[in-house]
Short mmCIF file of C-alpha atoms in Angstrom, two decimals:
data_model
loop_
_atom_site.label_atom_id
_atom_site.label_comp_id
_atom_site.label_asym_id
_atom_site.label_seq_id
_atom_site.Cartn_x
_atom_site.Cartn_y
_atom_site.Cartn_z
CA MET A 1149 0.47 -18.86 5.50
CA GLY A 1150 1.32 -16.95 8.12
CA PRO A 1151 1.69 -13.22 8.49
CA ILE A 1152 2.78 -11.56 6.12
CA ALA A 1153 5.79 -9.11 7.20
CA PRO A 1154 5.26 -5.21 6.62
CA LEU A 1155 7.27 -2.57 3.82
CA THR A 1156 11.21 -2.18 5.06
CA ASP A 1157 9.44 1.63 5.05
CA THR A 1158 6.23 1.99 5.42
CA ALA A 1159 6.61 5.90 6.16
CA ARG A 1160 8.70 6.03 3.47
CA THR A 1161 6.65 4.79 1.04
CA GLY A 1162 3.70 6.50 2.52
CA GLU A 1163 5.23 10.04 1.52
CA ASP A 1164 5.88 8.09 -2.16
CA ALA A 1165 2.76 7.46 -2.76
CA VAL A 1166 1.60 11.47 -1.31
CA VAL A 1167 4.21 12.58 -3.67
CA LEU A 1168 2.98 10.12 -6.77
CA THR A 1169 -0.76 11.27 -6.12
CA ARG A 1170 -0.41 15.31 -6.04
CA GLU A 1171 2.35 14.55 -9.52
CA LEU A 1172 -0.42 12.99 -10.84
CA ILE A 1173 -2.77 15.36 -9.72
CA ARG A 1174 -1.10 18.27 -11.27
CA ARG A 1175 -1.30 16.42 -14.86
CA ASP A 1176 -5.06 17.81 -15.37
CA SER A 1177 -6.21 15.03 -17.50
CA THR A 1178 -10.21 15.97 -17.45
CA ASN A 1179 -12.19 13.66 -19.51
CA HIS A 1180 -15.29 15.85 -21.39
CA GLY A 1181 -16.91 13.20 -22.93
CA GLY A 1182 -17.87 12.50 -26.02
CA GLY A 1183 -14.11 11.44 -26.69
CA ARG A 1184 -12.75 14.44 -26.01
CA GLY A 1185 -9.95 13.48 -22.90
CA ASP A 1186 -6.39 14.13 -22.41
CA GLU A 1187 -4.53 11.41 -19.80
CA ARG A 1188 -1.16 11.56 -21.57
CA ALA A 1189 0.45 13.64 -19.27
CA SER A 1190 -0.68 11.45 -16.26
CA ALA A 1191 0.39 8.19 -18.36
CA GLU A 1192 3.51 9.51 -19.01
CA TYR A 1193 4.13 10.50 -15.33
CA ALA A 1194 3.04 7.08 -14.51
CA ALA A 1195 5.20 4.69 -16.59
CA GLU A 1196 8.44 6.85 -15.75
CA ALA A 1197 7.73 6.31 -12.16
CA LEU A 1198 7.38 2.28 -13.02
CA THR A 1199 10.41 2.58 -15.07
CA ASP A 1200 12.14 3.65 -11.90
CA ALA A 1201 10.64 0.67 -10.25
CA GLY A 1202 12.39 -1.63 -12.64
CA LEU A 1203 9.13 -2.53 -15.04
CA THR A 1204 9.28 -2.00 -18.69
CA PRO A 1205 5.86 -0.62 -18.83
CA VAL A 1206 4.10 0.09 -22.05
CA VAL A 1207 1.85 3.08 -23.15
CA LEU A 1208 -1.09 2.10 -25.80
CA GLU A 1209 -3.08 4.78 -26.66
CA SER A 1210 -6.97 4.28 -29.22
CA LYS A 1211 -6.09 7.88 -30.72
CA GLU A 1212 -3.39 10.59 -29.91
CA ARG A 1213 -4.03 11.34 -26.87
CA ARG A 1214 -6.03 9.07 -25.07
CA SER A 1215 -3.06 7.32 -23.12
CA ASN A 1216 -2.68 3.54 -21.24
CA VAL A 1217 -0.06 2.54 -19.51
CA VAL A 1218 0.20 -1.88 -18.60
CA ALA A 1219 3.14 -3.17 -16.62
CA ARG A 1220 3.73 -7.01 -15.49
CA VAL A 1221 5.66 -6.94 -12.26
CA PRO A 1222 6.58 -10.87 -11.92
CA GLY A 1223 6.09 -13.00 -9.36
CA THR A 1224 7.85 -15.91 -7.69
CA ASP A 1225 5.28 -18.90 -8.78
CA PRO A 1226 5.17 -18.82 -12.40
CA ASP A 1227 2.11 -21.37 -11.75
CA ALA A 1228 -0.12 -19.23 -9.81
CA PRO A 1229 -2.80 -17.08 -11.17
CA ALA A 1230 -1.93 -13.06 -12.34
CA LEU A 1231 -4.16 -10.54 -10.26
CA LEU A 1232 -5.09 -7.59 -12.20
CA VAL A 1233 -4.98 -4.27 -10.64
CA HIS A 1234 -6.96 -1.55 -12.32
CA GLY A 1235 -7.32 2.02 -12.06
CA HIS A 1236 -8.25 5.03 -14.38
CA LEU A 1237 -6.12 7.99 -14.94
CA ASP A 1238 -9.13 10.70 -16.22
CA VAL A 1239 -10.83 12.68 -13.81
CA VAL A 1240 -14.34 14.41 -13.81
CA PRO A 1241 -14.41 18.53 -14.92
CA ALA A 1242 -14.26 20.46 -12.15
CA ASP A 1243 -14.82 24.02 -12.09
CA ALA A 1244 -11.96 26.48 -10.60
CA ALA A 1245 -14.22 29.18 -9.99
CA SER A 1246 -16.84 26.05 -7.42
CA TRP A 1247 -13.22 25.29 -5.50
CA THR A 1248 -11.29 26.39 -2.64
CA VAL A 1249 -8.73 25.44 -4.00
CA PRO A 1250 -7.26 24.74 -7.69
CA PRO A 1251 -8.64 22.02 -8.89
CA PHE A 1252 -5.33 20.76 -10.32
CA SER A 1253 -2.61 22.61 -7.96
CA GLY A 1254 -2.22 18.91 -5.39
CA GLU A 1255 -2.14 22.02 -2.48
CA ILE A 1256 -1.87 20.57 1.21
CA ALA A 1257 -3.34 22.13 3.60
CA ASP A 1258 -5.97 21.04 6.80
CA CYS A 1259 -9.58 19.93 5.72
CA PRO A 1260 -12.43 21.90 7.18
CA VAL A 1261 -14.06 18.98 8.44
CA THR A 1262 -11.71 17.17 10.46
CA GLY A 1263 -8.31 19.25 10.98
CA LEU A 1264 -6.56 16.68 9.52
CA PRO A 1265 -3.63 17.01 6.84
CA ALA A 1266 -5.29 16.62 3.15
CA LEU A 1267 -4.00 16.94 -0.62
CA TRP A 1268 -6.39 18.39 -2.50
CA GLY A 1269 -7.60 18.53 -5.89
CA ARG A 1270 -9.56 16.17 -8.61
CA GLY A 1271 -8.61 12.77 -8.60
CA ALA A 1272 -7.22 12.61 -5.04
CA VAL A 1273 -9.53 10.05 -4.45
CA ASP A 1274 -10.95 9.14 -8.09
CA MET A 1275 -8.98 7.61 -8.71
CA LYS A 1276 -5.10 8.96 -8.64
CA ASN A 1277 -4.85 8.48 -5.15
CA THR A 1278 -4.90 4.52 -5.84
CA VAL A 1279 -3.16 4.55 -8.32
CA GLY A 1280 -0.22 6.87 -7.02
CA MET A 1281 -0.76 4.05 -4.03
CA VAL A 1282 -0.28 1.23 -5.98
CA THR A 1283 2.74 2.82 -7.99
CA ALA A 1284 4.31 3.28 -4.13
CA VAL A 1285 3.97 -0.42 -2.85
CA VAL A 1286 5.82 -0.98 -6.81
CA ARG A 1287 8.86 0.76 -5.85
CA GLU A 1288 9.46 0.05 -2.26
CA TRP A 1289 9.21 -3.57 -3.31
CA ALA A 1290 12.12 -2.14 -6.48
CA ARG A 1291 13.82 -0.78 -3.47
CA THR A 1292 14.45 -4.27 -1.07
CA GLY A 1293 13.97 -6.89 -3.64
CA ALA A 1294 10.72 -7.94 -2.06
CA ARG A 1295 8.58 -9.56 -4.99
CA PRO A 1296 4.52 -10.63 -4.74
CA ARG A 1297 3.86 -14.61 -5.07
CA ARG A 1298 2.05 -14.59 -8.15
CA ASP A 1299 2.72 -11.77 -11.53
CA ILE A 1300 0.25 -8.77 -11.09
CA VAL A 1301 -0.52 -7.13 -14.39
CA LEU A 1302 -1.15 -3.32 -13.64
CA ALA A 1303 -2.91 -0.97 -15.79
CA PHE A 1304 -3.79 2.54 -15.74
CA VAL A 1305 -6.54 3.30 -18.10
CA ALA A 1306 -7.70 6.44 -19.62
CA ASP A 1307 -11.66 7.07 -20.46
CA GLU A 1308 -13.41 5.33 -17.27
CA GLU A 1309 -15.18 8.14 -16.83
CA ASP A 1310 -17.25 8.35 -20.02
CA SER A 1311 -17.65 5.16 -22.14
CA SER A 1312 -13.98 3.19 -21.34
CA GLU A 1313 -13.49 3.36 -25.77
CA HIS A 1314 -10.16 4.57 -25.23
CA GLY A 1315 -9.34 2.44 -21.87
CA ALA A 1316 -10.32 -0.89 -20.39
CA GLU A 1317 -12.28 -1.83 -23.49
CA PHE A 1318 -9.40 -0.74 -26.08
CA LEU A 1319 -6.85 -2.98 -24.10
CA VAL A 1320 -9.65 -6.34 -24.19
CA ARG A 1321 -10.58 -5.49 -27.48
CA ARG A 1322 -7.51 -5.15 -29.20
CA HIS A 1323 -4.59 -6.21 -26.43
CA PRO A 1324 -5.69 -8.99 -24.49
CA ASP A 1325 -2.36 -10.60 -24.21
CA LEU A 1326 -1.66 -8.01 -22.69
CA PHE A 1327 -4.00 -9.99 -19.26
CA GLU A 1328 -3.02 -13.31 -19.65
CA GLY A 1329 -2.91 -15.59 -16.96
CA CYS A 1330 -4.81 -13.18 -15.08
CA ALA A 1331 -8.26 -14.87 -13.03
CA GLU A 1332 -8.55 -12.44 -10.33
CA ALA A 1333 -8.74 -8.78 -10.08
CA ILE A 1334 -8.61 -5.49 -7.91
CA GLY A 1335 -10.37 -1.75 -8.90
CA GLU A 1336 -12.56 1.20 -7.98
CA GLY A 1337 -15.26 0.56 -5.91
CA GLY A 1338 -14.35 -0.51 -2.37
CA GLY A 1339 -11.89 -0.46 0.65
CA GLU A 1340 -12.61 3.43 2.66
CA THR A 1341 -14.03 3.09 6.13
CA VAL A 1342 -17.67 3.54 6.22
CA HIS A 1343 -18.19 5.08 10.03
CA ALA A 1344 -21.73 3.85 11.04
CA ARG A 1345 -23.62 4.02 14.47
CA THR A 1346 -24.35 0.52 16.27
CA ALA A 1347 -28.03 -0.13 17.86
CA THR A 1348 -26.48 0.16 21.29
CA GLY A 1349 -25.01 3.82 20.77
CA GLY A 1350 -21.18 3.13 19.89
CA THR A 1351 -19.41 3.31 16.42
CA ALA A 1352 -18.58 0.48 13.54
CA ARG A 1353 -15.45 0.90 11.33
CA LEU A 1354 -17.29 -1.36 7.74
CA TYR A 1355 -15.03 -1.32 4.79
CA PRO A 1356 -16.85 -2.05 2.19
CA VAL A 1357 -15.48 -4.42 -0.68
CA GLY A 1358 -16.82 -4.66 -3.94
CA ALA A 1359 -17.62 -8.21 -5.57
CA ALA A 1360 -20.91 -6.78 -7.43
CA GLU A 1361 -22.20 -4.25 -10.05
CA ARG A 1362 -25.81 -3.13 -11.84
CA GLY A 1363 -25.04 -2.96 -15.68
CA SER A 1364 -25.37 0.03 -17.41
CA ALA A 1365 -28.55 -0.05 -19.78
CA TRP A 1366 -28.22 3.81 -21.64
CA LEU A 1367 -31.88 4.38 -23.84
CA THR A 1368 -32.92 6.68 -25.90
CA LEU A 1369 -36.65 7.00 -25.93
CA ARG A 1370 -38.25 7.73 -29.37
CA ALA A 1371 -42.24 9.24 -29.70
CA GLU A 1372 -43.01 9.99 -33.31
CA GLY A 1373 -46.02 12.25 -34.37
CA THR A 1374 -47.41 14.35 -36.94
CA ALA A 1375 -45.39 18.14 -37.97
CA GLY A 1376 -48.30 21.03 -38.05
CA HIS A 1377 -47.74 24.61 -36.92
CA GLY A 1378 -48.43 25.10 -33.42
CA SER A 1379 -51.29 26.96 -33.31
CA ARG A 1380 -53.91 23.99 -35.30
CA PRO A 1381 -51.41 21.31 -33.08
CA PRO A 1382 -51.86 17.80 -34.22
CA ARG A 1383 -53.29 15.03 -31.71
CA ASP A 1384 -50.63 12.85 -32.09
CA ASN A 1385 -48.23 15.42 -30.86
CA ALA A 1386 -44.66 13.69 -30.50
CA VAL A 1387 -43.51 15.85 -27.04
CA ALA A 1388 -46.48 15.43 -25.84
CA ALA A 1389 -46.34 11.41 -25.96
CA LEU A 1390 -42.53 11.25 -24.86
CA ALA A 1391 -43.38 13.78 -21.71
CA GLU A 1392 -46.14 11.32 -20.49
CA ALA A 1393 -43.81 8.29 -21.02
CA ILE A 1394 -40.61 10.43 -19.14
CA VAL A 1395 -43.27 11.55 -15.87
CA ARG A 1396 -44.14 7.49 -16.32
CA ILE A 1397 -40.10 6.27 -15.66
CA SER A 1398 -39.98 9.31 -13.07
CA GLY A 1399 -42.46 8.65 -11.05
CA HIS A 1400 -42.14 5.07 -11.17
CA ARG A 1401 -41.06 2.57 -7.74
CA TRP A 1402 -38.78 -0.74 -8.81
CA PRO A 1403 -39.39 -3.74 -6.55
CA PRO A 1404 -36.96 -4.34 -4.09
CA HIS A 1405 -34.82 -7.20 -6.30
CA PRO A 1406 -31.76 -8.13 -3.68
CA THR A 1407 -29.08 -10.20 -5.01
CA PRO A 1408 -26.73 -13.03 -3.26
CA VAL A 1409 -24.26 -9.88 -2.82
CA THR A 1410 -26.69 -7.71 -1.27
CA ARG A 1411 -27.74 -10.44 0.58
CA ALA A 1412 -24.55 -10.93 1.96
CA SER A 1413 -23.54 -7.23 2.25
CA ILE A 1414 -26.83 -6.72 4.65
CA ASP A 1415 -26.04 -9.37 6.31
CA GLY A 1416 -23.24 -8.33 7.30
CA ILE A 1417 -23.62 -4.86 7.78
CA ALA A 1418 -26.89 -5.43 10.39
CA ALA A 1419 -24.00 -7.82 12.04
CA ALA A 1420 -21.86 -4.99 12.84
CA LEU A 1421 -24.75 -2.41 14.11
CA GLY A 1422 -26.40 -5.25 15.68
CA VAL A 1423 -29.14 -4.03 13.71
CA GLU A 1424 -32.06 -6.32 14.50
CA ARG A 1425 -33.04 -8.68 11.53
CA GLY A 1426 -36.10 -10.18 10.13
CA PRO A 1427 -37.12 -13.07 7.93
CA ASP A 1428 -39.10 -10.61 5.56
CA ASP A 1429 -37.41 -7.49 5.48
CA THR A 1430 -36.29 -7.84 2.04
CA ARG A 1431 -39.63 -9.15 0.40
CA THR A 1432 -41.85 -5.85 0.61
CA ASP A 1433 -40.99 -2.24 -0.31
CA GLU A 1434 -41.91 -0.84 3.23
CA ALA A 1435 -39.97 -3.84 4.55
CA LEU A 1436 -36.80 -3.40 2.53
CA GLU A 1437 -37.40 0.71 4.01
CA ALA A 1438 -37.76 -0.57 7.23
CA LEU A 1439 -34.66 -1.95 7.64
CA LEU A 1440 -32.61 0.73 5.74
CA ALA A 1441 -33.39 3.07 8.43
CA ARG A 1442 -32.27 0.96 10.90
CA LEU A 1443 -28.98 0.84 8.64
CA GLY A 1444 -28.44 4.25 8.92
CA ALA A 1445 -25.29 5.91 8.49
CA ALA A 1446 -24.53 2.37 6.75
CA ALA A 1447 -27.45 2.21 4.61
CA PRO A 1448 -25.82 4.10 0.97
CA LEU A 1449 -24.26 0.93 0.46
CA VAL A 1450 -27.05 -1.22 0.79
CA SER A 1451 -29.74 1.36 -0.72
CA PRO A 1452 -28.29 2.21 -4.67
CA ALA A 1453 -28.61 -1.50 -5.40
CA VAL A 1454 -31.58 -3.07 -3.89
CA ARG A 1455 -33.55 -2.31 -7.19
CA ASN A 1456 -33.05 -1.50 -10.96
CA SER A 1457 -34.02 2.26 -11.46
CA ALA A 1458 -34.09 4.53 -14.85
CA ALA A 1459 -33.13 8.51 -14.12
CA PRO A 1460 -34.60 10.52 -17.47
CA THR A 1461 -31.71 12.54 -18.06
CA MET A 1462 -32.01 14.20 -21.57
CA LEU A 1463 -34.58 15.80 -23.86
CA SER A 1464 -34.55 16.63 -27.36
CA ALA A 1465 -37.30 18.50 -29.46
CA GLY A 1466 -37.96 20.86 -32.21
CA TYR A 1467 -36.38 23.40 -33.99
CA LYS A 1468 -38.87 26.65 -33.62
CA VAL A 1469 -41.64 27.50 -30.72
CA ASN A 1470 -44.58 27.59 -33.05
CA VAL A 1471 -44.04 24.42 -35.09
CA VAL A 1472 -45.16 21.29 -33.85
CA PRO A 1473 -42.09 18.54 -34.56
CA GLY A 1474 -42.87 15.42 -36.15
CA GLU A 1475 -40.00 14.08 -33.41
CA ALA A 1476 -39.11 13.89 -29.70
CA THR A 1477 -35.67 12.36 -28.48
CA ALA A 1478 -34.83 11.52 -24.59
CA GLY A 1479 -31.58 9.76 -22.75
CA VAL A 1480 -32.99 7.93 -19.51
CA ASP A 1481 -29.90 6.75 -17.17
CA GLY A 1482 -31.31 2.56 -16.77
CA ARG A 1483 -28.90 0.23 -14.27
CA VAL A 1484 -29.68 -2.96 -13.39
CA LEU A 1485 -28.66 -5.58 -10.98
CA PRO A 1486 -28.05 -9.15 -11.75
CA GLY A 1487 -30.54 -11.05 -12.86
CA ALA A 1488 -32.68 -8.23 -13.47
CA GLU A 1489 -31.94 -7.55 -16.93
CA LYS A 1490 -35.49 -9.09 -18.52
CA ALA A 1491 -37.54 -7.86 -15.63
CA PHE A 1492 -35.46 -4.26 -16.69
CA GLU A 1493 -36.57 -4.39 -20.77
CA GLU A 1494 -40.30 -5.48 -19.75
CA THR A 1495 -40.81 -2.78 -17.64
CA MET A 1496 -39.44 -0.33 -20.13
CA ASP A 1497 -41.84 -1.77 -22.63
CA GLU A 1498 -44.54 -1.06 -20.11
CA LEU A 1499 -43.95 2.88 -19.24
CA THR A 1500 -43.22 4.11 -22.41
CA GLY A 1501 -46.76 2.86 -23.65
CA ASP A 1502 -47.42 2.56 -27.56
CA ARG A 1503 -46.59 5.85 -28.66
CA VAL A 1504 -42.31 5.94 -27.45
CA GLY A 1505 -39.97 3.51 -28.38
CA TRP A 1506 -36.61 3.25 -27.17
CA GLU A 1507 -33.45 0.99 -28.02
CA TYR A 1508 -30.05 0.93 -26.21
CA ALA A 1509 -27.40 3.45 -26.91
CA HIS A 1510 -25.03 2.29 -24.57
CA SER A 1511 -25.53 -1.09 -22.27
CA SER A 1512 -22.65 -2.88 -20.43
CA PRO A 1513 -23.88 -5.99 -18.57
CA PRO A 1514 -24.27 -6.43 -13.98
CA VAL A 1515 -21.00 -8.58 -12.43
CA SER A 1516 -20.70 -10.31 -9.92
CA ALA A 1517 -18.10 -12.39 -8.36
CA PRO A 1518 -17.97 -15.14 -5.40
CA VAL A 1519 -17.48 -12.70 -2.09
CA ASP A 1520 -17.26 -16.95 -0.61
CA ALA A 1521 -13.62 -17.01 -2.33
CA PRO A 1522 -9.70 -17.03 -0.55
CA VAL A 1523 -9.00 -13.97 -2.88
CA PHE A 1524 -11.90 -12.05 -0.79
CA GLU A 1525 -10.88 -13.28 2.31
CA ALA A 1526 -7.69 -12.50 1.71
CA LEU A 1527 -8.72 -8.92 0.96
CA ARG A 1528 -10.28 -8.83 4.63
CA ALA A 1529 -7.03 -9.97 5.91
CA ALA A 1530 -5.34 -6.72 4.90
CA LEU A 1531 -7.87 -4.56 5.94
CA LEU A 1532 -8.23 -6.29 8.96
CA ALA A 1533 -4.14 -5.94 9.48
CA GLN A 1534 -4.21 -2.25 9.77
CA ASP A 1535 -7.57 -2.14 11.56
CA PRO A 1536 -8.64 -4.85 13.84
CA ASP A 1537 -11.68 -3.94 15.03
CA ALA A 1538 -12.62 -3.32 10.96
CA HIS A 1539 -16.30 -5.18 10.06
CA VAL A 1540 -15.55 -5.52 5.89
CA VAL A 1541 -18.69 -6.02 4.29
CA PRO A 1542 -19.42 -6.99 0.19
CA VAL A 1543 -20.95 -4.20 -2.18
CA CYS A 1544 -23.33 -4.38 -4.93
CA LEU A 1545 -21.98 -0.96 -6.54
CA GLY A 1546 -24.83 0.99 -7.57
CA GLY A 1547 -23.12 2.85 -10.70
CA GLY A 1548 -20.35 0.91 -12.83
CA THR A 1549 -16.41 0.54 -12.94
CA ASP A 1550 -14.12 -0.65 -15.64
CA ALA A 1551 -15.30 -4.29 -14.00
CA LYS A 1552 -17.30 -4.82 -16.33
CA VAL A 1553 -14.92 -4.91 -19.37
CA PHE A 1554 -11.91 -6.78 -17.84
CA SER A 1555 -14.51 -9.54 -16.39
CA ARG A 1556 -15.20 -10.26 -20.13
CA LEU A 1557 -11.79 -11.70 -19.76
CA GLY A 1558 -13.10 -14.24 -17.35
CA ILE A 1559 -11.51 -12.37 -14.70
CA ASP A 1560 -13.33 -11.85 -10.89
CA CYS A 1561 -13.59 -8.39 -10.78
CA TYR A 1562 -13.60 -6.46 -6.62
CA GLY A 1563 -13.75 -3.29 -6.03
CA PHE A 1564 -10.90 -2.98 -3.07
CA SER A 1565 -8.79 0.94 -3.05
CA PRO A 1566 -8.37 0.85 0.72
CA LEU A 1567 -8.57 4.40 2.18
CA TRP A 1568 -8.48 4.69 5.63
CA GLN A 1569 -11.29 8.08 6.44
CA PRO A 1570 -11.72 9.71 9.82
CA GLU A 1571 -15.03 10.10 10.99
CA GLY A 1572 -17.52 13.75 9.51
CA MET A 1573 -15.61 12.73 6.21
CA ASP A 1574 -18.11 12.75 3.15
CA TYR A 1575 -16.40 10.25 1.41
CA ALA A 1576 -19.70 9.50 -1.78
CA GLY A 1577 -19.83 13.60 -1.52
CA LEU A 1578 -16.03 14.04 -2.09
CA LEU A 1579 -16.43 11.89 -5.60
CA HIS A 1580 -16.51 13.54 -8.49
CA GLY A 1581 -17.20 17.18 -6.07
CA VAL A 1582 -16.51 20.04 -4.88
CA ASP A 1583 -13.06 20.40 -2.63
CA GLU A 1584 -12.08 17.10 -3.75
CA ARG A 1585 -9.16 15.37 -1.03
CA VAL A 1586 -7.83 12.81 0.80
CA PRO A 1587 -6.71 12.72 4.00
CA LEU A 1588 -2.60 12.10 3.90
CA GLU A 1589 -3.18 9.03 6.60
CA GLY A 1590 -5.80 7.54 4.33
CA LEU A 1591 -2.75 7.26 1.68
CA ARG A 1592 -0.67 5.50 4.09
CA PHE A 1593 -2.81 3.26 5.68
CA GLY A 1594 -3.45 2.50 1.93
CA VAL A 1595 -0.13 1.64 0.80
CA ARG A 1596 -0.03 -0.47 4.04
CA ALA A 1597 -3.00 -2.88 2.41
CA LEU A 1598 -2.25 -3.27 -0.32
CA ASP A 1599 1.35 -4.33 0.36
CA VAL A 1600 -0.45 -7.01 2.08
CA PHE A 1601 -3.02 -8.26 -0.06
CA LEU A 1602 -0.88 -7.80 -2.67
CA ARG A 1603 1.88 -9.53 -1.56
CA ALA A 1604 -0.55 -12.21 -0.14
#
């Protein structure tokens, strides 16, 4: 297949993406957790925009105002496997008092770091920008009569920022027919520019593409003991037993567990930066840390996914200071690499000890997709078409996305939300951070890359 002709009017499509993203930001869809959220206004706006593109979107709710939008774009080859493009409409809370601009204003103003025009607001990079870019591309196709080669299923969902219960989980469980024929998917977790220094002092532009994710293991720890008076404390104090376990968990250094995706990621980054490699540089903790230090600014692409992790996050015990409680509980956020599930459970048994029990409050398995597949090469080609000097590398995400849910349908999921970022922008710091913003030129870059890939 030869190069794909660009969009008829890339400037128009880029400006449409800015408008769409801006209007989505202005529709507050904060997910407060615990089932408390409201995506309806954003969903209705997205559905209206897709209807303008000649599609027939459906809006589905698991409960009132927890809204999801799904539409299918017909391709020219009915025998080709379909592609799922998913993005979430919900956003995390934003404290307006901490922001430079109101977080739901969708204001356009220069970035103080780069001086470039940027769109500000909660969801600008996580991830109403992607919903806006994808919708803009589809609308341009409708204007010009362009069609993708294969069917594309668009799923703009609720509740990704909590449990996915009212979003992807609901759709996969109740409406799997909407994803019939989908073999591959793209969603959040990759495609942005990462600037890193080379071994010779130059700068390389890396573009990570998510090909795996650590699984989620949210745990409830429980210790039981004898309740009593605080002036005569029993020896089997539940709070003390739990605290000792928490200290052991917090202080545990998990051993390296490089997966095939992470090995490919390290190989690609090291080659792009000209960093020296050794045969044993991922086998021991010391060697791995030395390697990560040599990767410099690119190390965060790898470091969250080289080992399992467990972070104590919640504690609960007692109701009065002079009463020894008979029970104490804690919450631990565990993350598990592909192939390391058994090791995680065995380690948690050791760290909690005889006095503390643990169970899963919520779990989702790690996922992985092939990096030697044609779809990965198509993702690479779409980025290189916009930035010929780019280095596209697969990565394993330290956290999780809705890919974990959609993968249950047998879909290979990749993180690809293309976004040009100028040097100096802290992309990772903007995710869930204060003054979230996206360069306007980043959105224009994104629609061009998405168009190339989606029509491949």
